Each structure stands twice: as C-alpha cells, then as structure tokens.
Coordinates of C-alpha atoms in Angstrom, one line a residue:
M7 CA -35.6 0.3 17.8
D8 CA -35.3 -2.9 15.7
A9 CA -35.8 -1.6 11.9
T10 CA -36.9 -4.9 10.5
T11 CA -39.9 -4.9 12.6
S12 CA -42.8 -3.0 10.8
S13 CA -46.1 -4.4 11.2
G14 CA -48.6 -2.3 13.4
A15 CA -45.8 0.1 13.8
S16 CA -46.9 3.5 14.6
S17 CA -44.8 6.6 13.5
S18 CA -43.1 9.4 15.4
L19 CA -41.9 10.9 12.0
P20 CA -44.6 14.0 11.4
L21 CA -46.3 14.4 7.8
R22 CA -44.7 17.5 5.8
L23 CA -48.3 18.3 4.8
I24 CA -48.7 20.5 1.3
V25 CA -50.5 23.7 1.7
D26 CA -53.0 23.9 -1.0
D27 CA -55.6 27.1 -1.2
T28 CA -58.3 25.1 -2.8
L29 CA -58.4 23.7 1.0
S30 CA -59.2 26.9 2.6
L31 CA -63.0 26.6 2.6
V32 CA -62.9 23.0 4.0
S33 CA -63.2 22.3 7.6
P34 CA -59.7 21.8 9.4
L35 CA -60.8 18.1 10.0
Q36 CA -61.2 17.6 6.6
Q37 CA -58.2 19.9 5.4
S38 CA -56.0 17.5 7.6
Y39 CA -57.7 14.5 6.2
Q40 CA -57.3 15.7 2.5
R41 CA -53.6 17.0 2.8
S42 CA -52.6 13.9 4.0
Q43 CA -54.4 12.1 1.5
R44 CA -52.8 14.3 -1.1
H45 CA -49.2 13.7 0.3
C46 CA -49.3 10.2 1.4
L47 CA -51.5 8.3 -0.5
G48 CA -51.9 9.7 -4.0
D49 CA -55.3 11.5 -5.7
S50 CA -56.5 8.6 -7.5
A51 CA -56.5 5.3 -5.0
P52 CA -55.9 5.5 -1.5
G53 CA -53.3 3.2 -0.4
E54 CA -51.1 4.1 -3.2
F55 CA -47.9 5.9 -3.1
P56 CA -47.6 8.5 -6.1
L57 CA -44.2 7.0 -7.5
A58 CA -45.2 3.5 -6.6
A59 CA -44.7 2.7 -10.8
N60 CA -41.3 4.3 -10.9
P61 CA -39.6 2.3 -8.0
S62 CA -36.4 2.8 -9.6
I63 CA -36.5 6.6 -9.5
V64 CA -37.8 6.6 -5.4
L65 CA -34.4 3.8 -5.1
H66 CA -32.6 6.4 -6.6
V67 CA -33.5 9.2 -4.6
L68 CA -33.6 7.3 -1.2
T69 CA -29.6 6.5 -1.9
S70 CA -28.5 9.8 -3.3
C71 CA -29.8 11.8 -0.2
N72 CA -28.0 9.5 2.1
L73 CA -30.8 9.3 4.5
E74 CA -30.0 8.1 8.1
P75 CA -31.0 4.6 8.8
E76 CA -33.8 6.0 11.2
D77 CA -35.3 7.9 8.7
L78 CA -35.3 4.7 6.2
A79 CA -37.1 2.6 9.0
H80 CA -40.0 5.5 9.6
L81 CA -40.7 5.4 5.8
E82 CA -41.0 1.5 6.4
A83 CA -43.1 1.9 9.3
T84 CA -45.4 4.9 7.6
C85 CA -46.2 3.1 4.3
K86 CA -46.6 -0.2 2.9
F87 CA -45.0 0.8 -0.5
F88 CA -41.4 0.7 1.5
R89 CA -41.8 -2.3 3.6
K90 CA -43.0 -4.6 0.5
P91 CA -40.9 -6.7 -1.7
A92 CA -38.8 -4.2 -3.7
N93 CA -38.3 -7.1 -6.9
F94 CA -34.7 -5.8 -7.2
P95 CA -31.9 -7.5 -7.5
P96 CA -29.6 -9.0 -5.6
D97 CA -32.5 -9.8 -3.2
F98 CA -36.2 -9.5 -4.4
L99 CA -37.3 -10.1 -1.4
L100 CA -36.0 -6.9 0.3
S101 CA -37.8 -3.8 0.9
M102 CA -37.5 -0.4 -0.5
S103 CA -35.8 0.8 2.5
E104 CA -33.6 -2.2 3.1
L105 CA -32.7 -2.1 -0.5
A106 CA -31.5 1.5 -0.3
A107 CA -29.8 0.9 3.0
L108 CA -27.9 -2.3 0.8
D109 CA -26.8 0.3 -1.7
M110 CA -25.3 3.0 0.8
C111 CA -23.2 0.2 2.6
Q112 CA -21.9 -0.7 -1.1
N113 CA -20.1 2.7 -1.2
R114 CA -18.4 2.1 1.8
A115 CA -14.6 1.2 1.5
I116 CA -14.9 -1.4 4.3
F117 CA -17.7 -2.9 3.0
K118 CA -16.7 -3.5 -0.7
P119 CA -14.1 -5.8 -0.5
M120 CA -16.3 -8.2 1.4
G121 CA -17.7 -11.4 -0.4
T122 CA -21.4 -12.5 -0.3
Q123 CA -21.2 -15.0 2.8
E124 CA -18.8 -12.5 4.8
K125 CA -21.9 -9.3 3.9
E126 CA -24.7 -11.9 5.1
M127 CA -22.6 -12.9 8.4
F128 CA -22.0 -9.0 8.9
K129 CA -25.4 -8.2 8.4
Q130 CA -26.5 -11.2 11.0
R131 CA -23.9 -9.6 13.8
C132 CA -25.5 -6.1 13.5
G133 CA -29.1 -7.5 13.8
R134 CA -30.4 -9.1 10.7
S135 CA -31.1 -5.9 8.8
W136 CA -28.9 -3.6 6.2
K137 CA -30.5 -0.3 7.8
L138 CA -28.4 -2.0 11.3
V139 CA -25.7 -2.8 9.2
L140 CA -25.6 1.1 7.4
R141 CA -26.0 2.6 11.1
F142 CA -23.2 0.5 12.5
I143 CA -20.8 2.0 9.5
T144 CA -21.8 5.3 9.5
V145 CA -21.7 5.7 13.2
G146 CA -18.3 4.4 13.1
E147 CA -17.1 6.8 10.4
A148 CA -18.4 9.6 12.3
C149 CA -17.1 9.1 15.7
C150 CA -13.4 7.8 14.0
R151 CA -13.3 10.2 11.0
R152 CA -12.8 7.1 9.2
E153 CA -11.6 8.0 5.6
K154 CA -11.3 12.0 6.6
S155 CA -8.7 14.0 7.5
Q156 CA -7.2 13.6 10.7
A157 CA -4.4 14.9 12.9
I158 CA -3.2 13.1 16.2
A159 CA -1.4 15.0 18.9
G160 CA 0.8 12.3 20.4
P161 CA 3.3 12.4 23.4
G162 CA 5.9 14.3 22.1
H163 CA 5.2 13.6 18.4
S164 CA 2.4 14.4 15.6
I165 CA 0.6 12.6 13.0
A166 CA -1.5 14.3 10.3
V167 CA -3.4 11.9 7.4
T168 CA -4.8 13.8 4.4
T169 CA -8.4 13.0 3.0
S170 CA -6.5 11.1 0.5
G171 CA -4.6 9.0 2.8
A172 CA -1.2 10.3 3.1
A173 CA 0.4 10.2 6.0
Y174 CA 2.8 12.7 7.7
T175 CA 4.6 12.8 10.9
F176 CA 6.6 15.6 12.6
G177 CA 8.1 16.1 16.4
S178 CA 10.0 13.9 18.8
N179 CA 11.7 10.9 16.9
N180 CA 14.0 9.2 19.7
S181 CA 12.6 5.8 18.7
G182 CA 11.8 6.2 14.9
Q183 CA 8.1 6.7 15.8
L184 CA 7.7 9.2 12.9
G185 CA 8.8 6.4 10.2
H186 CA 11.3 8.2 8.3
D187 CA 14.1 5.7 8.9
R188 CA 16.0 7.8 11.1
L189 CA 15.8 9.5 14.7
E190 CA 16.2 12.9 14.2
E191 CA 13.7 15.3 15.2
E192 CA 11.2 16.9 12.8
W193 CA 9.8 20.4 12.9
R194 CA 7.9 20.5 9.6
P195 CA 5.0 17.8 9.0
R196 CA 7.4 15.2 6.3
P197 CA 5.3 12.6 4.5
I198 CA 6.2 8.9 5.1
R199 CA 7.5 7.9 1.5
S200 CA 7.7 4.6 2.6
L201 CA 3.8 4.4 2.7
Q202 CA 3.5 6.1 -1.3
G203 CA 0.5 4.2 -2.9
I204 CA -1.1 3.1 0.5
R205 CA -3.9 4.8 1.5
I206 CA -4.3 5.7 5.3
I207 CA -7.6 6.0 7.1
Q208 CA -6.6 6.2 10.8
A209 CA -3.9 6.5 12.9
A210 CA -2.6 6.1 16.5
A211 CA 0.2 7.6 18.5
G212 CA 1.2 6.3 22.0
A213 CA 4.4 7.0 23.8
G214 CA 7.3 6.7 21.4
R215 CA 5.1 4.4 19.0
T216 CA 3.1 5.0 15.9
M217 CA 0.1 2.6 14.4
L218 CA -1.6 3.3 11.1
V219 CA -4.4 1.4 9.5
S220 CA -4.9 1.5 5.7
D221 CA -8.4 1.3 3.8
A222 CA -7.2 -2.4 3.1
G223 CA -7.4 -3.0 6.8
R224 CA -3.7 -3.6 7.0
V225 CA -2.1 -2.1 10.4
Y226 CA 1.8 -0.6 10.2
A227 CA 3.5 0.1 13.5
F228 CA 6.7 1.7 13.9
G229 CA 8.6 3.0 17.0
K230 CA 9.2 1.3 20.2
D231 CA 9.0 -2.6 19.5
S232 CA 6.3 -3.3 22.0
F233 CA 2.5 -3.8 22.2
G234 CA 2.6 -3.0 25.9
E235 CA 4.3 -0.6 28.4
V236 CA 6.7 1.4 26.6
E237 CA 7.3 4.5 29.2
Y238 CA 9.7 2.6 31.1
G239 CA 11.2 -0.8 31.8
N240 CA 12.9 -3.6 29.4
Q241 CA 9.8 -3.5 26.9
G242 CA 10.6 -1.7 23.5
S243 CA 14.0 -1.6 24.0
R244 CA 14.4 -2.5 19.9
V245 CA 13.3 0.2 17.8
V246 CA 11.4 0.3 14.3
T247 CA 12.5 3.3 12.3
T248 CA 10.2 2.3 9.0
P249 CA 6.4 1.4 9.3
Q250 CA 6.3 -2.5 9.4
L251 CA 3.1 -4.6 8.5
V252 CA 2.0 -6.2 11.8
E253 CA 1.9 -9.9 10.5
S254 CA -0.3 -11.2 13.7
L255 CA -2.9 -8.9 12.3
K256 CA -3.0 -9.5 8.9
D257 CA -5.5 -12.1 8.5
I258 CA -8.2 -9.7 10.2
Y259 CA -9.7 -6.4 8.6
I260 CA -8.9 -3.8 11.2
V261 CA -10.7 -0.4 10.9
Q262 CA -9.3 1.4 14.2
A263 CA -6.1 1.4 16.7
A264 CA -5.9 2.9 19.9
I265 CA -2.7 2.7 22.0
G266 CA -2.7 2.9 26.1
N267 CA 0.2 2.7 28.5
F268 CA 0.2 -1.0 29.0
F269 CA -1.6 -2.3 25.9
T270 CA -2.6 -2.0 22.5
A271 CA -6.2 -2.4 21.2
V272 CA -7.4 -3.0 17.2
L273 CA -10.9 -3.0 16.2
S274 CA -11.9 -5.1 13.3
R275 CA -14.4 -4.6 10.3
E276 CA -16.9 -6.6 11.7
G277 CA -16.8 -5.1 15.1
C278 CA -14.8 -7.6 17.5
V279 CA -12.0 -5.7 19.7
Y280 CA -8.2 -7.4 19.8
T281 CA -6.1 -6.7 22.5
F282 CA -2.3 -7.2 22.9
S283 CA 0.0 -7.3 25.9
W284 CA -1.0 -6.5 29.8
G285 CA -2.6 -10.1 30.2
G286 CA -1.2 -10.8 33.8
D287 CA -3.6 -11.2 36.4
M288 CA -6.4 -11.4 33.6
K289 CA -6.3 -7.7 33.5
L290 CA -8.4 -7.8 30.0
G291 CA -10.0 -11.4 30.2
H292 CA -6.9 -12.9 28.9
Q293 CA -3.5 -14.5 30.5
T294 CA -0.5 -13.9 28.4
E295 CA 3.2 -12.8 28.5
P296 CA 3.9 -8.9 29.0
N297 CA 5.7 -8.9 25.5
D298 CA 2.9 -11.2 23.7
V299 CA 2.5 -10.1 19.9
Q300 CA -0.5 -12.1 19.4
P301 CA -3.9 -10.4 19.2
H302 CA -6.6 -11.9 21.9
L303 CA -10.5 -11.3 21.6
L304 CA -11.6 -9.2 24.1
A305 CA -13.8 -12.0 25.9
G306 CA -16.9 -11.6 27.5
P307 CA -20.1 -10.1 26.3
L308 CA -19.1 -8.1 23.6
E309 CA -17.9 -11.2 21.6
D310 CA -21.5 -11.2 20.2
I311 CA -21.8 -7.6 20.1
P312 CA -20.4 -5.4 17.4
V313 CA -18.3 -2.2 18.3
V314 CA -18.2 0.7 16.3
Q315 CA -15.3 2.9 18.3
I316 CA -12.7 1.9 20.7
A317 CA -10.9 4.5 23.3
A318 CA -7.6 3.5 25.5
G319 CA -6.7 5.2 28.7
Y320 CA -3.7 4.9 30.6
C321 CA -4.6 1.4 31.8
Y322 CA -8.2 0.9 30.8
L323 CA -10.4 0.5 27.6
L324 CA -13.5 2.0 26.6
V325 CA -15.9 0.7 23.8
L326 CA -19.1 2.0 22.1
A327 CA -21.1 -0.8 21.0
C328 CA -24.0 -0.9 18.5
Q329 CA -27.1 -3.0 19.3
P330 CA -30.6 -3.4 17.8
S331 CA -31.7 -1.5 20.5
G332 CA -29.5 1.5 20.6
M333 CA -25.7 2.1 21.5
S334 CA -24.0 1.4 24.8
V335 CA -20.8 1.8 26.3
Y336 CA -18.7 -0.8 28.1
S337 CA -15.8 -0.7 30.1
V338 CA -12.7 -2.9 31.0
G339 CA -9.4 -2.3 33.3
C340 CA -8.2 -0.6 36.2
G341 CA -11.1 0.9 38.0
L342 CA -9.1 3.5 40.4
G343 CA -10.9 6.8 40.4
G344 CA -14.2 5.5 38.9
K345 CA -13.2 6.1 35.7
L346 CA -14.6 2.6 34.5
G347 CA -18.2 4.2 35.4
H348 CA -20.1 1.4 37.4
G349 CA -20.3 3.9 40.5
S350 CA -17.0 1.9 42.3
R351 CA -13.4 1.6 41.9
S352 CA -13.1 -2.3 41.4
D353 CA -11.2 -3.2 38.6
E354 CA -13.2 -5.4 35.5
K355 CA -11.3 -8.0 34.1
Y356 CA -14.1 -8.6 31.3
P357 CA -16.0 -5.9 29.5
R358 CA -18.9 -4.6 31.8
L359 CA -21.8 -2.3 30.6
I360 CA -22.1 1.2 32.0
E361 CA -25.7 1.3 33.0
Q362 CA -26.2 4.8 34.0
F363 CA -26.4 6.0 30.4
Q364 CA -29.7 4.4 30.5
T365 CA -30.6 6.1 33.8
L366 CA -29.7 9.4 32.1
N367 CA -31.8 8.8 28.8
I368 CA -28.7 8.9 27.0
Q369 CA -27.5 7.7 23.5
P370 CA -23.8 7.4 23.4
V371 CA -22.2 8.4 19.9
V372 CA -18.6 8.9 20.7
V373 CA -16.6 7.8 23.5
A374 CA -13.1 9.3 24.8
A375 CA -10.7 7.8 27.6
G376 CA -8.4 10.1 28.8
A377 CA -5.2 9.2 31.2
W378 CA -7.6 8.9 34.4
H379 CA -10.9 10.1 33.0
A380 CA -13.7 9.6 30.4
A381 CA -16.3 11.6 28.3
V382 CA -19.1 10.6 25.9
V383 CA -21.2 12.8 24.0
G384 CA -24.8 11.6 23.4
K385 CA -27.3 11.7 20.3
D386 CA -28.8 14.8 22.1
G387 CA -25.7 16.6 22.3
R388 CA -25.2 16.5 25.8
V389 CA -21.6 15.5 27.1
C390 CA -21.0 13.2 30.4
T391 CA -17.7 13.1 32.3
W392 CA -16.5 10.8 34.9
G393 CA -13.5 9.4 36.9
W394 CA -10.8 11.3 38.5
G395 CA -11.8 15.1 38.5
R396 CA -8.2 16.6 39.5
Y397 CA -7.8 20.1 37.7
G398 CA -11.2 20.1 37.1
C399 CA -10.8 17.7 34.0
L400 CA -14.3 16.8 34.6
G401 CA -16.2 20.2 34.2
H402 CA -18.5 19.9 36.9
G403 CA -16.8 23.1 38.8
N404 CA -14.7 21.1 41.2
E405 CA -12.2 18.5 41.6
E406 CA -14.0 15.6 42.8
C407 CA -14.0 12.5 41.3
E408 CA -17.2 10.9 39.9
S409 CA -17.7 7.0 39.7
V410 CA -20.6 7.3 37.2
P411 CA -21.3 9.4 34.1
K412 CA -22.9 12.5 34.8
V413 CA -24.1 15.1 32.4
V414 CA -21.5 18.6 32.5
E415 CA -24.4 21.1 33.3
T416 CA -22.7 23.9 32.1
L417 CA -22.6 22.7 28.7
S418 CA -26.7 22.3 28.7
S419 CA -27.5 25.4 26.1
V420 CA -24.5 23.5 23.5
K421 CA -25.1 20.7 21.2
A422 CA -21.6 18.9 21.3
V423 CA -20.9 16.7 18.5
H424 CA -17.2 16.0 19.4
V425 CA -15.3 15.4 23.0
A426 CA -11.7 14.6 23.4
T427 CA -9.7 13.8 26.6
G428 CA -6.2 13.7 27.5
D429 CA -4.3 14.1 30.7
Y430 CA -6.7 15.7 33.3
T431 CA -7.9 17.8 30.3
T432 CA -10.9 18.0 28.2
F433 CA -12.1 19.5 24.9
V434 CA -15.9 19.7 23.5
V435 CA -16.8 20.6 19.9
S436 CA -20.2 22.3 19.4
H437 CA -22.2 21.7 16.4
K438 CA -21.3 24.9 15.4
G439 CA -17.9 24.4 15.6
D440 CA -17.2 26.3 18.6
V441 CA -14.7 24.7 21.0
Y442 CA -14.6 24.3 25.1
S443 CA -12.0 23.1 27.2
F444 CA -11.5 22.6 30.8
G445 CA -9.1 21.3 33.2
C446 CA -5.1 21.2 33.6
G447 CA -3.7 24.5 32.0
E448 CA -0.2 23.3 32.2
S449 CA 1.5 24.1 28.8
S450 CA -1.2 26.4 27.6
S451 CA -2.7 23.3 26.2
L452 CA -6.4 24.6 26.7
G453 CA -5.8 27.7 24.5
H454 CA -6.8 30.2 26.8
N455 CA -3.4 31.3 27.2
T456 CA -3.8 32.5 31.0
A457 CA -0.8 32.4 33.2
I458 CA -1.0 32.8 36.9
E459 CA 1.2 35.5 37.9
G460 CA 4.9 34.4 39.5
N461 CA 4.5 31.0 38.3
N462 CA 5.3 29.4 34.9
R463 CA 2.1 27.0 34.9
H464 CA -1.1 28.0 33.4
S465 CA -4.5 28.3 35.4
N466 CA -6.6 25.6 35.7
V467 CA -10.4 25.5 34.1
L468 CA -12.8 23.8 36.4
S469 CA -16.0 24.4 34.1
P470 CA -16.3 24.5 30.5
E471 CA -14.9 27.8 28.8
L472 CA -15.0 28.7 25.5
V473 CA -11.8 28.8 23.5
T474 CA -11.9 32.4 22.3
S475 CA -8.6 32.3 20.4
L476 CA -10.0 29.5 18.1
Q477 CA -12.9 32.1 17.3
R478 CA -10.5 34.1 15.6
I479 CA -9.5 32.0 12.8
D480 CA -12.9 32.6 11.8
E481 CA -13.6 28.9 10.8
R482 CA -15.6 26.0 11.8
V483 CA -13.7 23.7 13.9
V484 CA -14.7 19.7 13.6
H485 CA -12.2 17.9 15.4
V486 CA -9.7 18.3 18.3
S487 CA -6.9 16.1 19.3
L488 CA -4.8 16.7 22.4
T489 CA -1.6 14.7 24.3
N490 CA -2.9 11.7 26.2
S491 CA 0.2 10.7 28.6
I492 CA 1.0 11.5 32.0
Y493 CA 4.6 11.6 31.1
W494 CA 4.5 14.2 28.4
I495 CA 3.4 17.9 28.6
A496 CA 0.5 18.4 26.4
H497 CA -0.2 20.1 22.8
T498 CA -3.5 20.5 21.3
F499 CA -4.5 20.2 17.6
A500 CA -8.1 21.8 15.9
L501 CA -9.0 20.6 12.5
T502 CA -11.3 22.9 10.5
E503 CA -14.0 21.9 8.1
S504 CA -11.9 23.6 5.2
G505 CA -8.8 20.8 6.1
K506 CA -6.6 23.5 7.9
L507 CA -4.9 22.1 11.0
Y508 CA -4.1 24.7 14.2
A509 CA -1.8 23.8 17.0
F510 CA -0.9 25.3 20.1
G511 CA 0.6 23.9 23.3
A512 CA 4.1 22.1 24.0
G513 CA 6.4 22.4 21.0
D514 CA 9.9 21.7 22.4
K515 CA 10.0 18.7 20.2
G516 CA 8.6 20.2 16.9
Q517 CA 5.3 18.5 17.6
L518 CA 3.6 21.5 16.6
G519 CA 4.9 21.5 13.1
T520 CA 7.0 24.6 13.3
E521 CA 9.9 25.9 15.3
L522 CA 9.0 28.0 18.3
V523 CA 10.9 31.4 18.8
E524 CA 14.1 31.2 21.1
H525 CA 14.3 30.2 24.7
R526 CA 10.3 29.0 24.0
S527 CA 9.0 25.6 24.9
E528 CA 5.2 26.2 24.4
R529 CA 2.8 28.5 22.4
G530 CA -0.6 29.7 24.0
T531 CA -2.4 30.5 20.7
P532 CA -3.3 28.4 18.0
E533 CA -1.3 29.2 14.8
Q534 CA -1.9 27.2 11.3
V535 CA 0.2 24.1 10.6
E536 CA 1.8 24.1 7.3
I537 CA 0.0 21.4 5.4
D538 CA -3.5 21.2 3.8
L539 CA -5.1 18.0 5.0
N540 CA -7.9 18.4 2.2

C-alpha cells in the first residue's frame, strides 16, 4: 500500500487490548469499547494518545525497536498522533512515523554518505515516503546479507566475508581470482592483504573471476580481465592477480555485483541496474562490443523503478524491484527452457515483468537465478521455481520444464526465508534453520551423500528433501551458497547464525577450505571451515 496515504484508512492491525479485572461486570460491548479507549485514546480526553505529551519518548521507542515500515504505516493509519506533523527537525512537517523511518534510514551505511539533495531524490525514486525508502533498504539488506557475514561457493574457488568486512579466498587460482598476487591454489582461507582497511560488504564469483563491493560503494575486480564470456574464447586472456578498482564505476555507488557467463551486472545504491558486455544483438537492451568495459544502464521499465536485488544466470538476469504497490520480479536475456518466467521460451531484450506472481498472490522477497532455472521466496514463505526441470531441480517431483513460476507444493508446510540455485540444483532454508535440497546430486553437493551403487555419480532428488547432515551440527543455518556454473563440479556452503561455515561437495582445488584425504575429490558430509565469520 502507499504508506503516505492515511486519511480514511482502515486498520488491519489488531488492537492489543489490556485485560482489566474491574471490567468483569461490564457488558461485553462496553468492555470492548472501554478497553479500546484505555489502550488507544487515553483515560482523560478521547482522541488523545497517552504519550502525546512526550513525543520524543515515542520517537525513541519507534526507532530503537526497529519496527518494520509496514508497522509504521499501520500506526499512521490508525492513530492521528502518528500522522500529524511531529514538529521535529530536520523536517517539522514530517509525521512521527515518517520521522522514525528517516531516523532508521540514517543508521544505514549506504544512506549516511548521501547529501541532502541525494536523499531527497532517493525518496522521490522510492515513492515519496521515508517509510518506502526504509523498506527498500531493509529488503536489500535481507536478501543480499549486506553488511553481514557471507560465503560464496564460486566455480572452483570460494570467497568468505566476515561481519567486519575482511575478505578471505581459497581454492582454484589459475587466473589470479583469489587476489593474492600469485597463481597457486589455496587449500585454507587466506585474507586478501591488499584490501586491509577496506570494508567489504558483498562478493560475487564467476569462472576465474572475483568481484568485491566495499561499504564506500567501490568495486574491486581480479582474475580474468573480462566482464563477458570467460569460459572459452579470447576474452579474459590477461589476468589480474590483485584487487583492482573498477575505474568505470568509480562515480556510481554500487551495493551488489552479479556475474553471469556472458555478462556482468551491478546494482547502484539508488536501485539502478548496469550491465557490462554481451551487447551483441541487443541481448541486454544495448549494443556494445563483447569486451566493452563501460557500464550501461539497463534500459526499459526499470529505469524508473528501484531495484533491491539482482541475480545472474548463465545467460539471463533476474531483478527484484521495489514499488509502492509491492515487490515484483523482472527478467531479461535468453528464454530457453522458459527460465524468464513469461510462459514462453522467447528471449527478452528489455526487462519484462513476470506477471505470474500476481496470479499466485505472492510478494517476492528473494530471487535466485541458477544456470538454467530460477527460484523465488515469497513474503509468506512459499517457494516458486521455473525453467529447465532437469534432474528435478524445480522440486515438482519430475524433470519437466515450467515456463511460469510454480509453487513447490512439497514445501507447503515450510516457511522459507532463503533460496539458492546452481546448475540444476536448488537449496531452500526455512525460518527454523532447516535446509532442503533437490536436483542434481553429482559431487555430493546436495548434502544427502547417497551414491548410486556401481556408479560414481550420486542420486538426483526430484522433490525437496531435508538435509539431515546439516541438522547434526545443531545450529541454525541462515544462508546457503552453491556453485552456479555448468563447467565446474559443484560445492556448497552452509552459514550458521553464529558465523560458523560448513562445506561439502567438490573439493579437488581446495574450494572446501581444507585438504581432502588422498584420492578423494569430494566430501559428502558437511565439515566446518576453519574461519569465524563473526
């Protein structure tokens, strides 16, 4: 809903009535009225809020409790005290709810460096309300783990970022993608020394390539020197072995990077999407040379709609957009297998809204783009998948393709909070910290460790199954990352609430953070990586 509108609004927020024994002799109708009056109106003058005489206390409570933007909107809609001007600086006309939202925005790292004019333009872009700005920021923090610890299972190499912003890398290093100024593999997490003093808030890994984003909005890249196709061909023939600032992005404050096989995408603080390379035939709405190093604004409807998250597949891009009316998902790129979610297999040169979420009455909050399939978590905890269904990666009990998002019915009793996708593999994390996986079981990357007798491949899983091996660690898992490349055997990371990192799957290059026993190239059960991310 548009949180700036309050006149005539009705509340869907139930009153929290105060039980009073002195009301036991009063009729039920009178009890309801008196209870509501005591709680909402005050005892002396109907229409007054009990703490109206101490608005600074109310403001302190609102901001210190970190209320959701929707909660602030409900307060504003149900009590005139919260929607009338609060008479506080910096804007005396702001309502108490708006002022609380602004104060909470001020505490965010991406908001603090903004000038007054930048903040006002940001507000206009988000829907002319500080509550909507706060929603934009908090949704982005949640789906990208911005300013929190994270681990990325890349193609053959791995990245771990601590809560303090220190970056560690390990695994394959044939292109310098570990950033240690050499090409030798690393079998243990090693900090990137040249980034000391720079706080990293987000990381992305591609084939032979790494990108890191700092809290100052700067992007550092190393490995193969290409923003486009790096698996084969002439691109990326030069390697960079230490993190280098991406000069073409130095005037844009970046908060997220995503690496596909043919292109790279970045997301700005204001919610604008820029792409590099793969401009031939207008693949991403612009015409460029394959080795173009200049960022191009993603043309089309998203130029005027703020984006909170981007996800790059093999040859397509998903974006999670934040509008006053709610959250939505757009897709652009190659449509083979129906992975763009529009009911066809046609390519899209410009971002196109996936309309199926409106039909399903789902508000998307997290998007994931696997190599050939995609997934979304809704605000209500439902999970949708679509695209190529090979090996059961969609979780619908078969290997059929789905050209529009379809709810994973097997997870109907699970409230999901996170989803991760790879090459025909999917992981779902519940609000309780349980982890479910399905799809291709090669390299034990699903965590079930069930080998097919007489075959060195592992069984595929057509419907979501609980990863029981992760339950044995007796910790709540909050995030999962898995390899998203068709050319590399996968490995998987599971990050716990306390900052412990567990790894399983392929480990022949050191990407699991430990050396395997002799003649072993993979590990089927999760083992802790020797690094504390908190």
